[in-house]
Tab-separated table of C-alpha atoms in Angstrom:
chain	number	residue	atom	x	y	z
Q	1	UNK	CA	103.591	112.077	136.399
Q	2	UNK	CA	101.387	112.475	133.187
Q	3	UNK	CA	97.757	110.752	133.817
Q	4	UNK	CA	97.239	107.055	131.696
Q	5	UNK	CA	94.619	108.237	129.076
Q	6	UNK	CA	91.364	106.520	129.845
Q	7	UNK	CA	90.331	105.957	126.384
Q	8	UNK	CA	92.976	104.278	123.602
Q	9	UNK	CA	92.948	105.244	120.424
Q	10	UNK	CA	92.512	102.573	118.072
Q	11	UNK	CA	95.960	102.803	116.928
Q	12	UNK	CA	97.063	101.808	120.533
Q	13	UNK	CA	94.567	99.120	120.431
Q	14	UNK	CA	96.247	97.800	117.028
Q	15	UNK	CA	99.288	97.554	118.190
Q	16	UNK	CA	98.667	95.805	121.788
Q	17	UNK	CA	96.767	93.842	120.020
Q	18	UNK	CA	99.659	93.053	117.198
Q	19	UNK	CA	101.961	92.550	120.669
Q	20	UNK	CA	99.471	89.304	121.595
Q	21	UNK	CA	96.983	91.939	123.891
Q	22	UNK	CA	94.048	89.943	123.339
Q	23	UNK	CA	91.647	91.977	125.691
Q	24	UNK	CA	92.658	95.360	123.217
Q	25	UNK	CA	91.485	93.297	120.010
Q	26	UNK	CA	88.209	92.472	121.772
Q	27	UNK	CA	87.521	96.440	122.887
Q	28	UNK	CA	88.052	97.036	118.636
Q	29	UNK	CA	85.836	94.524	118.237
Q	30	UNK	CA	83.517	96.294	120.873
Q	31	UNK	CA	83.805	99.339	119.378
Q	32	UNK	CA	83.362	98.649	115.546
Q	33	UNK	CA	80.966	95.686	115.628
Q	34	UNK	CA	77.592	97.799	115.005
Q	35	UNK	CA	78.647	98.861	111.875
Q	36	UNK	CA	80.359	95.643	110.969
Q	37	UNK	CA	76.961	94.038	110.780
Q	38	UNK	CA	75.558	96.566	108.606
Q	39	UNK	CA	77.787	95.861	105.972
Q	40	UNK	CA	77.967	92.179	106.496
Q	41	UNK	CA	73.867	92.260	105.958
Q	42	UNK	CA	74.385	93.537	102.573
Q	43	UNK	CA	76.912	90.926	101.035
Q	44	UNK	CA	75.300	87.994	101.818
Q	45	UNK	CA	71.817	86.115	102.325
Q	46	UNK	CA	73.783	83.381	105.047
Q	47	UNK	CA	74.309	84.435	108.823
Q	48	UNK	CA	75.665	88.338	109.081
Q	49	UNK	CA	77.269	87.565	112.312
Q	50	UNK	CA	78.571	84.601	110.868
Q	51	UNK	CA	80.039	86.681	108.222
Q	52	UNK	CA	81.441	89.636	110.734
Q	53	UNK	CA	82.973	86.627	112.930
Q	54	UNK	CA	84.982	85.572	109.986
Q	55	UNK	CA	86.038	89.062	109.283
Q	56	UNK	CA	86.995	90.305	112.700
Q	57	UNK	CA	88.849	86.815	113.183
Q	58	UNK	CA	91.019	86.958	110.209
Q	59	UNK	CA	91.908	90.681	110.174
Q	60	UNK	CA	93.560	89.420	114.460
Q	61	UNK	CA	95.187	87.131	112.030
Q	62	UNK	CA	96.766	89.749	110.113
Q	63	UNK	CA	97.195	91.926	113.053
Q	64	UNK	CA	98.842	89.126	114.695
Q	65	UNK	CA	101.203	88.418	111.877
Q	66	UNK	CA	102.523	91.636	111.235
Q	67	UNK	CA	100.303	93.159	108.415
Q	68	UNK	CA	96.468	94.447	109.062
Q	69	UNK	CA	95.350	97.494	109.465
Q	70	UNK	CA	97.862	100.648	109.851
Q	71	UNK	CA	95.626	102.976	109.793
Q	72	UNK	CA	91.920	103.359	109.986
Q	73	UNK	CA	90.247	99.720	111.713
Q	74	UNK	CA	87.017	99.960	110.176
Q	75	UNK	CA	87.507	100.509	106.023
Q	76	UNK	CA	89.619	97.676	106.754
Q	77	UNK	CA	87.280	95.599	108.121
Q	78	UNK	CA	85.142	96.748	105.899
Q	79	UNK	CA	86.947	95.721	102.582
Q	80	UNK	CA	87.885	92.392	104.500
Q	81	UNK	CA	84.094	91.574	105.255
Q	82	UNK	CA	83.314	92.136	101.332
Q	83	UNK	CA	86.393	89.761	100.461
Q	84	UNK	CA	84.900	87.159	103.203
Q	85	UNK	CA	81.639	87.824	101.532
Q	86	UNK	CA	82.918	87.372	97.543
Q	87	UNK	CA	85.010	84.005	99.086
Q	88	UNK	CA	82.271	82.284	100.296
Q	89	UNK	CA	79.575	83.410	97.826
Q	90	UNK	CA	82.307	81.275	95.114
Q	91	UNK	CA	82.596	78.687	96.947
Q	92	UNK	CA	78.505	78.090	97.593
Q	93	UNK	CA	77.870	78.899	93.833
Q	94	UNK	CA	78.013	77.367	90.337
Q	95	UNK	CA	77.086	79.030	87.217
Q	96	UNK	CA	74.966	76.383	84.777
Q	97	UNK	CA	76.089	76.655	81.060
Q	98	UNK	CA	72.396	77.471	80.259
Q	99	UNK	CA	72.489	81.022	82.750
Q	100	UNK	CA	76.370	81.922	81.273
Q	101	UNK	CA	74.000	84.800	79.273
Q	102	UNK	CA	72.872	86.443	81.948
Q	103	UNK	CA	76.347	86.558	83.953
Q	104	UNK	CA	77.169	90.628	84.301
Q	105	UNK	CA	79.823	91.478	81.966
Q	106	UNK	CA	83.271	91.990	84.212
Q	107	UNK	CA	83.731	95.412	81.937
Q	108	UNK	CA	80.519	96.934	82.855
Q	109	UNK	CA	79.773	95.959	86.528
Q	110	UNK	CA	80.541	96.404	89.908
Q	111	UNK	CA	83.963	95.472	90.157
Q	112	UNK	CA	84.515	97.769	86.965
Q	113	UNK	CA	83.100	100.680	88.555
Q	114	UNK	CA	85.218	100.209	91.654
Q	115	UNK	CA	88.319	99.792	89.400
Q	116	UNK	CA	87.478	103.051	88.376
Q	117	UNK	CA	86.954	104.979	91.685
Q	118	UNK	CA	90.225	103.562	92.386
Q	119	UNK	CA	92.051	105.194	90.047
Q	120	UNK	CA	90.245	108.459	90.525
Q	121	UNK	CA	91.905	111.936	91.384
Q	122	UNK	CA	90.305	111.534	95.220
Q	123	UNK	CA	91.710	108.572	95.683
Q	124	UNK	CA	95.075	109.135	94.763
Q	125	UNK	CA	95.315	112.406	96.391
Q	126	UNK	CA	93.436	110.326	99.898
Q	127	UNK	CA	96.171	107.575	99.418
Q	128	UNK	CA	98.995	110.206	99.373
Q	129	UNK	CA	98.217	111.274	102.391
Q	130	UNK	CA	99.719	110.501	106.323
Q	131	UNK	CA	97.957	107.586	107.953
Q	132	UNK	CA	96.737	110.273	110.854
Q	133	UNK	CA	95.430	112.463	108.021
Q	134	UNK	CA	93.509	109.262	106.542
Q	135	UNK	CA	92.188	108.073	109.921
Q	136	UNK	CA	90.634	111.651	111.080
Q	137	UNK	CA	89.019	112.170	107.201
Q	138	UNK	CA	87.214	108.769	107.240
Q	139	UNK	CA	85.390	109.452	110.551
Q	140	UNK	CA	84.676	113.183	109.765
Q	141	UNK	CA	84.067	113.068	106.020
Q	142	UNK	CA	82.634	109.600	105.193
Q	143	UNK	CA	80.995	108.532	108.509
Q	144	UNK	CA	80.257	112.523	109.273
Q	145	UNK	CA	81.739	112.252	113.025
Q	146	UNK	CA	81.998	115.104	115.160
Q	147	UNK	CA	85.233	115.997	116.613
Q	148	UNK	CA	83.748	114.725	119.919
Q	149	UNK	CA	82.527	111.433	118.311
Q	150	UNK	CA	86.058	111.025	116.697
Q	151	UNK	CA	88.250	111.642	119.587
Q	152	UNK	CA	87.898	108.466	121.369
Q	153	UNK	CA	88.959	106.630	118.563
Q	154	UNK	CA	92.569	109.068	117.529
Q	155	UNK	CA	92.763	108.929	121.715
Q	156	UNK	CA	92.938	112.806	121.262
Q	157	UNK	CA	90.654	115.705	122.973
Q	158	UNK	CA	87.698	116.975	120.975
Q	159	UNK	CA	89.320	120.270	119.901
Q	160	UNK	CA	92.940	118.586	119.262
Q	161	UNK	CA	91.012	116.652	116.875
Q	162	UNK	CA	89.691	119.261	114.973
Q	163	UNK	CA	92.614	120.977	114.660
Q	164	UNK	CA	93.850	117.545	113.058
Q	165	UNK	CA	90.635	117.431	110.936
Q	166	UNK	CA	91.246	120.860	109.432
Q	167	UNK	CA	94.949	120.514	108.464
Q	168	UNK	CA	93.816	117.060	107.173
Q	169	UNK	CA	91.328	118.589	105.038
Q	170	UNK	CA	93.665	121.382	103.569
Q	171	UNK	CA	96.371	118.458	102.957
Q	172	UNK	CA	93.932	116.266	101.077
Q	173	UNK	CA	93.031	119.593	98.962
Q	174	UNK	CA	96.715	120.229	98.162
Q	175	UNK	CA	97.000	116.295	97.331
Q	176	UNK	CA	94.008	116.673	94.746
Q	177	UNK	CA	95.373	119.799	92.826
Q	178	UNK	CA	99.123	118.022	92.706
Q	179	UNK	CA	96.959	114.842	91.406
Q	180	UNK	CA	94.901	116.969	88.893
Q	181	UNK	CA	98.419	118.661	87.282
Q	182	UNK	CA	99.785	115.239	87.415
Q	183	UNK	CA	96.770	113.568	85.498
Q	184	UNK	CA	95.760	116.332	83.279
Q	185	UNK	CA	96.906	117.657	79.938
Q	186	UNK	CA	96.403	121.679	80.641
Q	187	UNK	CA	96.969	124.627	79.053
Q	188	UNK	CA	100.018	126.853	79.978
Q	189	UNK	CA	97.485	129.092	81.871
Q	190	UNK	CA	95.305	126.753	83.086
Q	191	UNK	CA	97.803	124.958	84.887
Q	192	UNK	CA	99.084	128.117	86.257
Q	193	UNK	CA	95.812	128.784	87.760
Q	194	UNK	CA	95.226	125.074	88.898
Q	195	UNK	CA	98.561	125.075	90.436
Q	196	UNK	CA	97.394	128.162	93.092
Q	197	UNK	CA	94.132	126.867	93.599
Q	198	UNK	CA	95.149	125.912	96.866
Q	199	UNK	CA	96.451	129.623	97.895
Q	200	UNK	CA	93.167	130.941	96.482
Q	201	UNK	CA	90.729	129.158	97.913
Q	202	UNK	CA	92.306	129.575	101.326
Q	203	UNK	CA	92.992	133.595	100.645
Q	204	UNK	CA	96.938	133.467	100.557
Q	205	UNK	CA	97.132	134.434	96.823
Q	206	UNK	CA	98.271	138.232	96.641
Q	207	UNK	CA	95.966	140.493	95.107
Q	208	UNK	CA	97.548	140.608	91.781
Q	209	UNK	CA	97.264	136.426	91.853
Q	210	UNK	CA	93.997	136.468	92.740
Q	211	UNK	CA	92.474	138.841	90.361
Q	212	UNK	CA	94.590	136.832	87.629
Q	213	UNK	CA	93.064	133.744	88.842
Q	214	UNK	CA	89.548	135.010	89.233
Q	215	UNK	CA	90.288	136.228	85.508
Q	216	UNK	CA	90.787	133.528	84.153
Q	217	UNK	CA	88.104	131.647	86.325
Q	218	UNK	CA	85.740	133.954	84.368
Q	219	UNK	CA	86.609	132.781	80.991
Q	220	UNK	CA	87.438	128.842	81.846
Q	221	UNK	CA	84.780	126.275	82.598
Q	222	UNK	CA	86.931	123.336	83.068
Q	223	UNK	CA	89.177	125.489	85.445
Q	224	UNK	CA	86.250	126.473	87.149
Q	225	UNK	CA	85.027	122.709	87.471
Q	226	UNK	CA	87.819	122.147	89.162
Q	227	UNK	CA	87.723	124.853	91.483
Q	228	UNK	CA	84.259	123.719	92.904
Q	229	UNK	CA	85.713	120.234	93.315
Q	230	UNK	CA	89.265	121.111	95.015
Q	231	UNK	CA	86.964	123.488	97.359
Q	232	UNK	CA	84.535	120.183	98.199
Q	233	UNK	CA	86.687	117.341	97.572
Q	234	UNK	CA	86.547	116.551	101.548
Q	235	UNK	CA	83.018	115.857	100.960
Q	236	UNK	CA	83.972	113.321	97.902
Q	237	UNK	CA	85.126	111.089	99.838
Q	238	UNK	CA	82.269	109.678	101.110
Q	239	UNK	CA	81.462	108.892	97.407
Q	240	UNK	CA	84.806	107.038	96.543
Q	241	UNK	CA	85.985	105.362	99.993
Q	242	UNK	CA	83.048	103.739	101.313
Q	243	UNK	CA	82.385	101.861	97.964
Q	244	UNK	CA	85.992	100.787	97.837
Q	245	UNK	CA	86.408	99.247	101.466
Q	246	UNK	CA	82.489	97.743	101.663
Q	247	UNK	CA	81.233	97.583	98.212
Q	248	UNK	CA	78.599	99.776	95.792
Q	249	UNK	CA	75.806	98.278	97.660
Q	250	UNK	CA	77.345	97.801	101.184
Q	251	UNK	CA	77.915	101.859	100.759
Q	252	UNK	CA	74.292	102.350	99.948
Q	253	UNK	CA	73.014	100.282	102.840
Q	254	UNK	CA	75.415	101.595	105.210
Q	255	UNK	CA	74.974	105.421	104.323
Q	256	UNK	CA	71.258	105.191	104.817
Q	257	UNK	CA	71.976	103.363	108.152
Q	258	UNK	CA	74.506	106.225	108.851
Q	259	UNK	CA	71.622	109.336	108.072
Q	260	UNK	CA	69.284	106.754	110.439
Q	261	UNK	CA	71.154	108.628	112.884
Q	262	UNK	CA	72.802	105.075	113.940
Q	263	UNK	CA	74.856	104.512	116.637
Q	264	UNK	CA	78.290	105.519	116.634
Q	265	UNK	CA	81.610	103.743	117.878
Q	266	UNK	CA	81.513	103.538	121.567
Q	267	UNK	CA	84.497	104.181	123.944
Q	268	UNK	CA	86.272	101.952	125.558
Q	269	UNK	CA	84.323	102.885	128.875
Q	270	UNK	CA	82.804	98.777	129.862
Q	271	UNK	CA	85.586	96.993	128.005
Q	272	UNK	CA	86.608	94.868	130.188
Q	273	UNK	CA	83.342	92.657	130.218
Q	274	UNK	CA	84.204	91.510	127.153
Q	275	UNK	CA	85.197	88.121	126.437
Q	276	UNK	CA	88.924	88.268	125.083
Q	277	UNK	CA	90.423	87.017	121.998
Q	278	UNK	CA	90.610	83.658	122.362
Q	279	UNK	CA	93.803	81.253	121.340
Q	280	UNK	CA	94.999	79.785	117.796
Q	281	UNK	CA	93.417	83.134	116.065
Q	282	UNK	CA	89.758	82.570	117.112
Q	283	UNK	CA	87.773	85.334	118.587
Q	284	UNK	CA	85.682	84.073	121.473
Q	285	UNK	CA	82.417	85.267	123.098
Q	286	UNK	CA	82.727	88.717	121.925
Q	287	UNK	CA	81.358	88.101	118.527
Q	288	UNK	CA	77.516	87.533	119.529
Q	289	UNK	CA	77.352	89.299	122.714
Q	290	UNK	CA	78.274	92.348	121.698
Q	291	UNK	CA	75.331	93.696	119.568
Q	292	UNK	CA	73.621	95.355	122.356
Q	293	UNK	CA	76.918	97.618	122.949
Q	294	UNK	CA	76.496	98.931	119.287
């Protein structure tokens, strides 16, 4: 008989808890709490465990109904703490006619620049990806995870999760160059060459390809811009993701609070001290007794 695996994955987690498993919700809430807080203590000057509270309670309400997260838990608690955040800062605020010249213009500020990332060649090519791919590329490329770090969270072994890590990484490079031809008006040759960028940079062009590429390289700087991106675009991500789930200045606090050498997810090893999700969609004791676990 095949051993029970001692540590769920948060997918497992999700989907006990989407099944009414309210001890699972409270081990997610265990493990992803830390970093909640972080982001919650940029968005707002009113109670950050207040705010991760909210968040945490209504993405079990979205679990519970069928939607939530598919994928990665914590950019989606992430982008749900900075709508909790925007929600409450409208309702707590009014604008007096005499300050409407110093509102930021919608065009040039944050939400404008997000708009943008959104649209970007990264995130496309991240979006197009398999949910597995997305989940394994979050923790190693935006939160810089080790395999070992990640594992408890896919529920995989340490080198299985490499293994995922690395075809995840070569996926998301293939997704960028299809994104680039899609988006860009090239030349005849230059799209040639984009279009075996992937081969090249991995050495499976032949030799006759190669040299033909590394011609044209040569005499091309926007080809060769786009070269040096497809061969880093893994490490992009951190750049485009983490402002789109927690906001431009969530992803500067939480960044420097991730080179702090912080804390990262713990496993599900002393879960079941936790107080458990309690009924009509409220999360109970979990929610301030749990900062010590971060």
């Amino acid at each position: 008989m095949t051993p029970a695996r001692s540590t769920p994955a948060d997918a497992d987690l999700i989907a006990a808890a989407r099944s009414g498993d309210r001890d699972a919700y409270a081990e997610l809430w265990r493990r992803h709490e830390a970093s909640a807080r972080t982001v919650a203590r940029s968005h707002t000057t009113l109670d950050a465990d207040d705010l991760v509270a909210e968040a945490f309670t209504r993405t079990y309400d979205a679990i519970r109904s069928g939607k939530g997260p598919t994928g990665a838990f914590r950019p989606y608690l992430f982008t749900t703490i900075r709508n909790t955040a925007a929600t409450w800062g409208r309702a707590n605020r009014e604008t007096p006619l005499d300050d409407l010249e110093s509102v930021e213009d919608p065009t040039t500020g944050d939400a404008a620049a997000l708009e943008a990332l959104d649209r970007s060649t990264t995130a496309k090519a991240f979006r197009a990806l398999p949910e597995r791919w997305q989940e394994v590329l979050w923790y190693a490329e935006v939160e810089r995870m080790s395999p070992q770090q990640i594992a408890p969270l896919l529920g995989m072994s340490a080198n299985a999760t490499a293994a995922l890590a690395y075809r995840a990484r070569e996926g998301l490079r293939q997704q960028w160059i299809r994104a680039h031809l899609a988006d860009g008006h090239l030349e005849p040759e230059c799209g040639w060459t984009v279009d075996r960028l992937g081969a090249y940079l991995r050495g499976r062009l032949r030799s006759r390809d190669t040299a033909k590429v590394e011609a044209h390289l040569d005499d091309c700087a926007k080809c060769t811009v786009v070269a040096a991106e497809a061969r880093e675009v893994g490490m992009r991500l951190a750049l485009v993701l983490l402002p789109l789930a927690a906001g431009s200045a969530a992803a500067t606090a939480y960044s420097a609070w991730l080179g702090a050498a912080a804390p990262v997810a713990t496993t599900a090893a002393g879960a079941a001290g936790l107080t458990a999700v309690g009924g009509a969609g409220q999360v109970g004791g979990a929610a301030a007794g749990t900062a010590a676990a971060g």
